[in-house]
C-alpha positions as semicolon CSV with decimal commas, in nm:
position;residue;x (nm);y (nm);z (nm)
1;M;9,948;12,586;10,557
2;V;9,933;12,561;10,181
3;R;9,647;12,402;9,998
4;L;9,583;12,299;9,640
5;N;9,343;12,467;9,401
6;K;9,024;12,266;9,466
7;D;8,917;12,218;9,104
8;I;9,252;12,083;8,995
9;R;9,287;11,863;9,303
10;K;8,963;11,682;9,215
11;R;9,062;11,646;8,852
12;D;9,401;11,494;8,941
13;Y;9,239;11,255;9,185
14;N;8,998;11,122;8,921
15;Q;9,290;11,057;8,687
16;M;9,494;10,905;8,965
17;T;9,228;10,647;9,053
18;N;9,281;10,479;8,716
19;H;9,626;10,373;8,836
20;M;9,487;10,226;9,158
21;K;9,217;9,988;9,030
22;D;9,452;9,688;9,023
23;L;9,587;9,712;9,377
24;S;9,676;9,368;9,516
25;Q;9,519;9,211;9,822
26;E;9,855;9,253;9,996
27;I;9,790;9,624;10,032
28;K;9,461;9,554;10,209
29;F;9,633;9,327;10,460
30;Y;9,952;9,524;10,501
31;H;9,840;9,881;10,435
32;K;10,045;9,997;10,731
33;C;10,356;9,889;10,543
34;Y;10,245;10,050;10,215
35;I;10,551;10,253;10,126
36;R;10,556;10,496;9,839
37;G;10,684;10,841;9,753
38;I;10,507;11,157;9,854
39;K;10,345;11,231;9,521
40;H;9,966;11,317;9,518
41;V;10,030;11,572;9,794
42;T;9,713;11,736;9,924
43;S;9,856;11,978;10,179
44;I;10,184;12,115;10,316
45;A;10,257;12,258;10,661
46;K;10,582;12,385;10,809
47;S;10,692;12,458;11,163
48;K;10,762;12,808;11,287
49;D;11,141;12,755;11,268
50;H;11,106;12,612;10,914
51;Q;11,294;12,295;11,005
52;L;11,000;12,056;11,013
53;V;10,777;12,011;10,708
54;A;10,466;11,793;10,693
55;L;10,332;11,660;10,363
56;A;9,991;11,492;10,347
57;S;9,905;11,267;10,053
58;F;9,608;11,088;9,898
59;S;9,764;10,754;9,991
60;G;9,669;10,804;10,358
61;F;10,007;10,913;10,493
62;I;10,152;11,226;10,651
63;E;10,530;11,240;10,621
64;F;10,742;11,467;10,842
65;W;11,076;11,580;10,702
66;N;11,373;11,772;10,834
67;I;11,397;12,005;10,538
68;L;11,750;12,125;10,622
69;Q;11,902;11,778;10,653
70;H;11,688;11,638;10,369
71;E;11,576;11,336;10,567
72;K;11,242;11,188;10,664
73;I;11,187;11,177;11,040
74;F;10,870;10,967;11,062
75;T;10,538;10,889;10,896
76;L;10,186;10,903;11,038
77;I;9,916;10,679;10,893
78;T;9,556;10,793;10,846
79;K;9,436;10,506;10,626
80;P;9,168;10,428;10,524
81;E;9,089;10,800;10,558
82;T;9,259;11,059;10,336
83;P;9,431;11,365;10,489
84;L;9,330;11,680;10,298
85;S;9,475;11,947;10,528
86;V;9,758;11,953;10,779
87;A;9,904;12,195;11,036
88;I;10,187;12,202;11,290
89;S;10,169;12,379;11,626
90;S;10,406;12,671;11,693
91;C;10,611;12,464;11,939
92;S;10,636;12,173;11,690
93;T;10,498;11,923;11,941
94;M;10,156;11,872;11,788
95;G;10,043;11,775;11,440
96;I;9,685;11,827;11,319
97;C;9,518;11,689;11,009
98;G;9,174;11,723;10,855
99;L;9,032;11,412;10,690
100;D;8,787;11,342;10,411
101;S;8,552;11,186;10,668
102;G;8,500;11,520;10,843
103;F;8,720;11,422;11,139
104;I;9,010;11,624;11,276
105;K;9,289;11,426;11,444
106;I;9,567;11,553;11,669
107;W;9,899;11,371;11,707
108;D;10,165;11,407;11,972
109;L;10,476;11,435;11,753
110;K;10,698;11,296;12,029
111;T;10,504;10,977;12,097
112;R;10,350;10,977;11,744
113;L;10,013;10,874;11,888
114;V;9,668;11,021;11,835
115;T;9,577;11,225;12,142
116;K;9,244;11,370;12,029
117;S;8,995;11,306;11,751
118;K;8,666;11,478;11,678
119;K;8,417;11,494;11,392
120;L;8,337;11,859;11,324
121;H;8,217;11,849;10,963
122;N;7,998;11,640;10,736
123;K;8,233;11,663;10,437
124;D;8,604;11,707;10,358
125;V;8,804;11,919;10,603
126;T;8,986;12,130;10,347
127;C;9,180;12,380;10,561
128;L;9,308;12,420;10,917
129;A;9,463;12,688;11,137
130;I;9,590;12,652;11,493
131;S;9,640;12,934;11,742
132;D;9,991;13,030;11,857
133;D;9,927;12,901;12,209
134;S;9,770;12,578;12,071
135;S;9,449;12,650;12,262
136;F;9,207;12,612;11,969
137;I;9,179;12,501;11,607
138;V;8,976;12,669;11,333
139;S;8,870;12,452;11,039
140;G;8,698;12,500;10,704
141;S;8,520;12,236;10,503
142;D;8,341;12,147;10,183
143;D;8,018;12,169;10,386
144;T;8,071;12,553;10,369
145;K;8,105;12,586;10,750
146;I;8,384;12,727;10,966
147;K;8,412;12,576;11,314
148;I;8,631;12,629;11,617
149;W;8,751;12,347;11,845
150;Y;8,874;12,447;12,191
151;L;9,162;12,226;12,307
152;V;9,240;12,379;12,648
153;E;8,914;12,526;12,772
154;K;8,629;12,289;12,843
155;K;8,401;12,429;12,576
156;K;8,212;12,250;12,305
157;A;8,318;12,294;11,946
158;A;8,126;12,589;11,804
159;L;8,012;12,714;11,466
160;V;8,178;13,042;11,368
161;G;7,988;13,093;11,044
162;G;7,979;12,982;10,686
163;H;8,022;13,069;10,321
164;F;7,779;12,991;10,043
165;S;8,020;12,745;9,881
166;K;8,325;12,532;9,959
167;I;8,604;12,686;10,166
168;N;8,955;12,683;10,021
169;S;9,182;12,836;10,288
170;I;9,181;12,992;10,633
171;V;9,438;13,194;10,835
172;L;9,447;13,356;11,179
173;T;9,556;13,706;11,281
174;N;9,850;13,761;11,516
175;D;9,628;13,809;11,820
176;N;9,430;13,493;11,728
177;K;9,104;13,687;11,765
178;K;9,010;13,690;11,398
179;A;9,027;13,457;11,100
180;I;9,026;13,517;10,724
181;S;8,881;13,263;10,483
182;A;8,870;13,230;10,103
183;S;8,589;13,042;9,935
184;M;8,450;12,918;9,606
185;D;8,164;13,169;9,656
186;K;8,410;13,436;9,526
187;T;8,453;13,612;9,860
188;V;8,721;13,661;10,124
189;R;8,562;13,707;10,467
190;V;8,680;13,813;10,813
191;W;8,546;13,627;11,120
192;D;8,537;13,732;11,486
193;L;8,644;13,424;11,686
194;E;8,538;13,572;12,022
195;K;8,183;13,662;11,921
196;L;8,165;13,364;11,679
197;C;8,023;13,567;11,393
198;E;8,114;13,722;11,060
199;E;8,275;14,064;11,093
200;R;8,277;14,172;10,730
201;V;8,342;14,073;10,371
202;L;8,700;14,171;10,299
203;R;8,675;14,131;9,921
204;R;8,411;14,021;9,673
205;E;8,500;13,949;9,310
206;L;8,362;13,776;9,001
207;Q;8,618;13,497;9,027
208;V;8,678;13,214;9,273
209;A;8,893;13,302;9,576
210;Y;9,161;13,037;9,618
211;F;9,389;13,168;9,893
212;A;9,413;13,436;10,162
213;F;9,726;13,543;10,351
214;L;9,808;13,793;10,624
215;S;10,127;13,987;10,686
216;K;10,304;13,935;11,018
217;N;10,193;14,267;11,161
218;N;9,843;14,226;11,014
219;E;9,875;14,553;10,824
220;F;9,762;14,405;10,495
221;A;9,601;14,093;10,354
222;V;9,668;13,919;10,024
223;A;9,375;13,762;9,840
224;V;9,449;13,529;9,549
225;F;9,177;13,483;9,290
226;K;9,170;13,287;8,967
227;K;9,350;13,544;8,750
228;F;9,470;13,819;8,982
229;I;9,621;13,896;9,322
230;V;9,485;14,175;9,543
231;V;9,671;14,338;9,834
232;L;9,428;14,496;10,082
233;D;9,458;14,712;10,389
234;F;9,327;14,480;10,658
235;E;9,147;14,744;10,866
236;S;8,991;14,955;10,591
237;S;8,963;14,683;10,322
238;Q;9,101;14,931;10,066
239;C;9,304;14,803;9,773
240;I;9,678;14,876;9,803
241;S;9,805;14,681;9,505
242;Y;9,651;14,484;9,221
243;L;9,837;14,226;9,008
244;R;9,657;14,082;8,707
245;V;9,750;13,774;8,504
246;K;9,669;13,822;8,138
247;S;9,653;13,479;7,974
248;D;9,710;13,230;8,254
249;I;9,548;13,087;8,568
250;I;9,699;13,101;8,916
251;L;9,737;12,747;9,041
252;S;9,908;12,809;9,374
253;A;10,040;13,107;9,569
254;C;10,205;13,189;9,900
255;L;10,348;13,482;10,093
256;T;10,716;13,487;10,191
257;E;10,839;13,553;10,544
258;N;10,939;13,914;10,478
259;D;10,581;13,998;10,371
260;E;10,706;14,167;10,058
261;V;10,691;13,892;9,797
262;V;10,411;13,672;9,672
263;V;10,525;13,355;9,499
264;A;10,275;13,251;9,233
265;G;10,269;12,927;9,037
266;Y;10,066;12,924;8,717
267;I;9,894;12,645;8,531
268;S;10,137;12,697;8,242
269;G;10,432;12,610;8,469
270;K;10,553;12,966;8,526
271;V;10,678;13,069;8,870
272;R;10,690;13,439;8,951
273;Y;10,826;13,620;9,257
274;W;10,619;13,941;9,283
275;N;10,709;14,239;9,498
276;I;10,350;14,321;9,586
277;L;10,407;14,682;9,693
278;E;10,631;14,783;9,403
279;K;10,429;14,574;9,154
280;R;10,735;14,426;8,988
281;I;10,872;14,078;8,925
282;I;11,187;13,997;9,124
283;T;11,267;13,667;8,955
284;R;11,098;13,427;8,718
285;F;11,146;13,074;8,587
286;T;10,939;12,789;8,444
287;I;10,887;12,442;8,592
288;S;10,667;12,189;8,419
289;N;10,361;12,026;8,577
290;I;10,336;12,238;8,893
291;K;10,072;12,137;9,143
292;F;10,151;12,384;9,420
293;I;10,447;12,562;9,578
294;D;10,565;12,680;9,919
295;P;10,872;12,895;10,002
296;I;11,095;12,776;10,287
297;D;11,372;13,027;10,364
298;N;11,594;13,032;10,054
299;F;11,426;12,726;9,905
300;L;11,106;12,658;9,717
301;L;10,917;12,335;9,779
302;I;10,749;12,228;9,454
303;V;10,484;11,957;9,432
304;H;10,426;11,837;9,078
305;N;10,114;11,708;8,909
306;P;10,095;11,334;8,999
307;I;10,015;11,232;8,641
308;S;10,347;11,383;8,526
309;G;10,550;11,125;8,717
310;I;10,782;11,392;8,867
311;P;10,858;11,361;9,240
312;T;10,827;11,641;9,493
313;E;11,133;11,866;9,475
314;L;11,315;12,127;9,682
315;W;11,453;12,407;9,464
316;K;11,711;12,679;9,517
317;Y;11,508;12,946;9,343
318;R;11,792;13,198;9,316
319;E;12,021;12,949;9,141
320;K;11,714;12,794;8,971
321;K;11,827;12,437;9,035
322;I;11,707;12,133;9,231
323;E;11,848;12,093;9,580
324;F;11,673;11,766;9,669
325;S;11,411;11,523;9,533
326;F;11,195;11,332;9,778
327;P;11,241;10,956;9,724
328;G;10,979;10,699;9,636
329;H;10,788;10,561;9,340
330;I;10,700;10,812;9,072
331;I;10,341;10,684;9,063
332;P;10,149;10,484;9,327
333;A;10,273;10,135;9,404
334;S;10,037;9,864;9,284
335;L;10,196;9,571;9,469
336;L;10,349;9,539;9,813
337;I;10,465;9,246;10,024
338;R;10,667;9,213;10,340
339;S;10,904;8,945;10,461
340;P;10,784;8,694;10,724
341;D;11,011;8,853;10,986
342;R;10,854;9,194;10,906
343;K;11,193;9,358;10,857
344;I;11,181;9,410;10,480
345;A;10,908;9,521;10,240
346;V;10,914;9,509;9,861
347;S;10,695;9,733;9,647
348;F;10,635;9,756;9,274
349;A;10,489;10,047;9,078
350;P;10,411;10,093;8,709
351;D;10,710;10,328;8,691
352;R;10,900;10,002;8,623
353;T;11,081;9,988;8,956
354;I;11,090;9,743;9,243
355;R;11,196;9,907;9,568
356;I;11,325;9,730;9,877
357;W;11,248;9,901;10,210
358;D;11,389;9,865;10,559
359;L;11,081;9,866;10,785
360;I;11,286;9,900;11,104
361;N;11,479;10,213;11,004
362;N;11,202;10,332;10,769
363;Q;11,427;10,387;10,468
364;E;11,477;10,263;10,114
365;L;11,753;10,003;10,074
366;H;11,766;9,965;9,697
367;S;11,566;10,008;9,380
368;I;11,561;9,765;9,088
369;K;11,486;9,939;8,760
370;E;11,374;9,828;8,414
371;V;11,121;9,581;8,551
372;Y;10,827;9,467;8,338
373;T;10,538;9,715;8,360
374;K;10,285;9,429;8,371
375;T;10,428;9,269;8,686
376;N;10,131;9,113;8,866
377;A;10,279;8,933;9,168
378;L;10,571;8,955;9,412
379;A;10,719;8,718;9,669
380;I;11,009;8,714;9,918
381;S;11,179;8,396;10,031
382;P;11,144;8,341;10,410
383;D;11,521;8,367;10,459
384;N;11,521;8,709;10,281
385;S;11,761;8,581;10,017
386;H;11,553;8,612;9,698
387;I;11,282;8,826;9,540
388;F;11,038;8,680;9,288
389;A;10,841;8,889;9,039
390;T;10,602;8,754;8,777
391;T;10,412;8,870;8,473
392;K;10,161;8,652;8,290
393;T;10,434;8,459;8,110
394;T;10,762;8,527;8,296
395;I;10,923;8,466;8,634
396;S;11,219;8,683;8,739
397;I;11,438;8,606;9,041
398;W;11,679;8,848;9,213
399;N;11,937;8,787;9,481
400;L;11,836;9,013;9,770
401;Q;12,194;9,046;9,893
402;T;12,356;9,157;9,565
403;Y;12,033;9,290;9,400
404;R;12,128;9,107;9,079
405;K;11,893;8,903;8,862
406;I;11,996;8,539;8,884
407;N;11,726;8,375;8,672
408;K;11,448;8,446;8,429
409;I;11,193;8,191;8,311
410;E;10,964;8,263;8,018
411;D;10,682;8,044;7,885
412;Q;10,419;8,177;7,648
413;N;10,188;7,881;7,721
414;I;10,114;7,981;8,082
415;Q;9,934;8,272;8,246
416;I;10,062;8,330;8,600
417;K;9,825;8,489;8,852
418;C;10,006;8,451;9,187
419;I;10,333;8,332;9,338
420;S;10,437;8,205;9,681
421;V;10,746;8,055;9,847
422;T;10,729;7,768;10,094
423;S;10,847;7,841;10,446
424;N;11,135;7,594;10,419
425;N;11,257;7,758;10,092
426;K;11,221;7,423;9,915
427;Y;10,981;7,537;9,643
428;Y;10,836;7,848;9,492
429;I;10,483;7,796;9,366
430;T;10,288;7,969;9,091
431;G;9,912;7,965;9,034
432;L;9,783;7,987;8,678
433;S;9,468;8,121;8,516
434;N;9,359;7,770;8,404
435;G;9,356;7,640;8,763
436;H;9,692;7,461;8,748
437;I;9,956;7,495;9,021
438;L;10,324;7,466;8,929
439;L;10,602;7,382;9,175
440;W;10,953;7,510;9,096
441;T;11,299;7,513;9,247
442;I;11,543;7,800;9,207
443;D;11,794;7,584;9,019
444;N;11,548;7,442;8,763
445;N;11,387;7,626;8,474
446;T;11,110;7,368;8,442
447;P;10,840;7,284;8,699
448;I;10,898;6,969;8,902
449;A;10,525;6,909;8,956
450;V;10,190;7,020;8,816
451;L;9,876;7,008;9,034
452;T;9,550;7,017;8,838
453;E;9,251;6,986;9,071
454;H;9,109;7,338;9,036
455;R;8,891;7,437;8,740
456;R;8,938;7,814;8,734
457;K;9,220;8,061;8,799
458;I;9,416;8,035;9,122
459;K;9,355;8,332;9,351
460;S;9,616;8,281;9,623
461;I;9,855;8,024;9,769
462;V;9,963;7,998;10,135
463;T;10,177;7,742;10,316
464;T;10,230;7,641;10,678
465;E;10,547;7,727;10,870
466;D;10,693;7,378;10,832
467;G;10,635;7,385;10,455
468;R;10,437;7,059;10,456
469;I;10,085;7,185;10,384
470;M;9,972;7,422;10,109
471;I;9,631;7,588;10,079
472;S;9,516;7,706;9,736
473;T;9,214;7,927;9,670
474;S;9,044;7,957;9,334
475;D;8,764;8,133;9,149
476;D;8,580;7,799;9,144
477;Y;8,476;7,887;9,506
478;R;8,686;7,603;9,649
479;M;9,003;7,564;9,854
480;G;9,248;7,279;9,814
481;V;9,459;7,130;10,094
482;W;9,782;6,982;9,956
483;D;10,058;6,764;10,101
484;L;10,380;6,910;9,961
485;E;10,589;6,611;10,069
486;K;10,381;6,363;9,871
487;L;10,266;6,628;9,617
488;T;9,908;6,503;9,650
489;L;9,568;6,654;9,729
490;V;9,460;6,589;10,088
491;C;9,107;6,722;10,049
492;M;8,899;6,985;9,874
493;L;8,711;7,199;10,124
494;P;8,338;7,272;10,069
495;K;8,246;7,551;9,832
496;H;8,211;7,905;9,958
497;K;7,907;8,118;9,877
498;G;8,115;8,379;9,694
499;K;8,449;8,417;9,523
500;I;8,739;8,395;9,766
501;S;8,932;8,722;9,794
502;A;9,214;8,628;10,035
503;A;9,337;8,362;10,277
504;R;9,586;8,386;10,566
505;F;9,716;8,155;10,838
506;C;9,708;8,286;11,195
507;K;9,798;8,175;11,547
508;R;10,090;7,954;11,448
509;N;9,903;7,791;11,161
510;K;9,625;7,655;11,382
511;Y;9,360;7,851;11,194
512;L;9,304;7,969;10,840
513;L;9,112;8,293;10,780
514;V;8,933;8,316;10,447
515;T;8,744;8,622;10,319
516;T;8,498;8,618;10,031
517;M;8,334;8,871;9,801
518;K;8,001;8,801;9,977
519;N;8,109;8,981;10,296
520;T;8,179;8,661;10,489
521;I;8,476;8,538;10,688
522;R;8,532;8,169;10,740
523;V;8,765;8,040;11,008
524;W;8,904;7,695;10,928
525;R;9,094;7,463;11,152
526;I;9,311;7,249;10,927
527;I;9,380;6,894;11,054
528;V;9,549;6,674;10,794
529;N;9,393;6,330;10,737
530;K;9,098;6,425;10,958
531;Q;8,782;6,623;10,914
532;C;8,822;7,000;10,870
533;Y;8,598;7,215;11,089
534;Y;8,493;7,573;11,023
535;K;8,256;7,841;11,139
536;E;8,121;8,133;10,937
537;T;8,055;8,489;11,054
538;K;7,924;8,798;10,880
539;I;8,139;9,109;10,858
540;K;7,981;9,399;11,040
């Protein structure tokens, strides 16, 4: 298991959140369909045969890839929790992840269901290690504690010990009787997992300890600090080799399978393959914006800094060239919608791309490039024939079969806030910032009707399955019920106590669910030309 330098991970996350402030309400309703690339990677784990690789990301997903065939097998969803550490059992049947909530979850990789879940820590679970026989899990956390969770024996989870600061990494010995941990308290410690106590301090330095690795035969341990790498005899704790970095900082490091080479990635972008016993560099090259690295046979998996906009890559380090780039948006998607039949999803990200996804086969169908960066709304026609994308002043329409733009409407006098398509494909409807609602047809470049009952910007627009009734929500705390056949207002529902955040029809359009910013949900039963009933409940 490979983990990111803690300081840099926090810094990247703070920068990343600036891109995520304008997420649409669609993501809240359809977060299970939120498809994006595996950027913002927090942890990497690989199976014993090096065929299966798991990548956990800040977006709340864990993606499992066949690294040899360069294809994604499946995705596990942890949202709204964030996976910060991940591990795969030796038989590749079980996946484990540590979450920011302090929970550890175990998945059966065949059924892809959660089999066990337990809260062991009070803060982020930053590192994990699982025994070869999958009988127990050892975890480290930001709460400075190391705990063991017995999966086979009927024992309670126990406290092994703790550092004086946050724990960065943890590994097990071959006999699974001891563990080695590296911490922000500048120490690398050895723990006895049978007696549940600290055995000794393997190394103490004046710099933060980021990583610790063990050779296969447990003859020596490798401790990675901020500016140097130390190779130690595991039994005597004596220094065998010492590699110092002069004017750089080690960002990520890992030990290859032959136990002879340490691969180090530096904050300057340098990658060095060190023969730790001979103290010489085998190969070197430079890759910009490295976040962390992990060797897989003859390849090198490189995760880039998310702010750089470079996707995760698989390199042939000997030829020094890219073998494969993991697909997806370069930066997090800010908009996502799905088709009514739930077969297709469309996402938009500020990398100026709209991507169409097949939700059944879990793959990308097509990407539309050179889209406006200020796209604020998306819509799919119910027959999956067209995609609509809007900015404040433009409406763009693409044919979903040919992926070609068929129309573009631009008007500097309007400010579009939302867009929707009627279920019968008769109209597409836009809501404006001044409270007006415009009805359009695909063939016309001018609106066929303007509805002007609202006083403030339109928040959302939904229609019934037959396309006869439209519900509009606005920042004036009101909802309008419209007859789309007569293009008239049926009624204006009573004001809500807070601004309306979203509205959805459910149970074959018998009920309308409305959520507000005041933590309330109202359930409306819409009966045209009769009184509208509702009941209000508080969100727990």
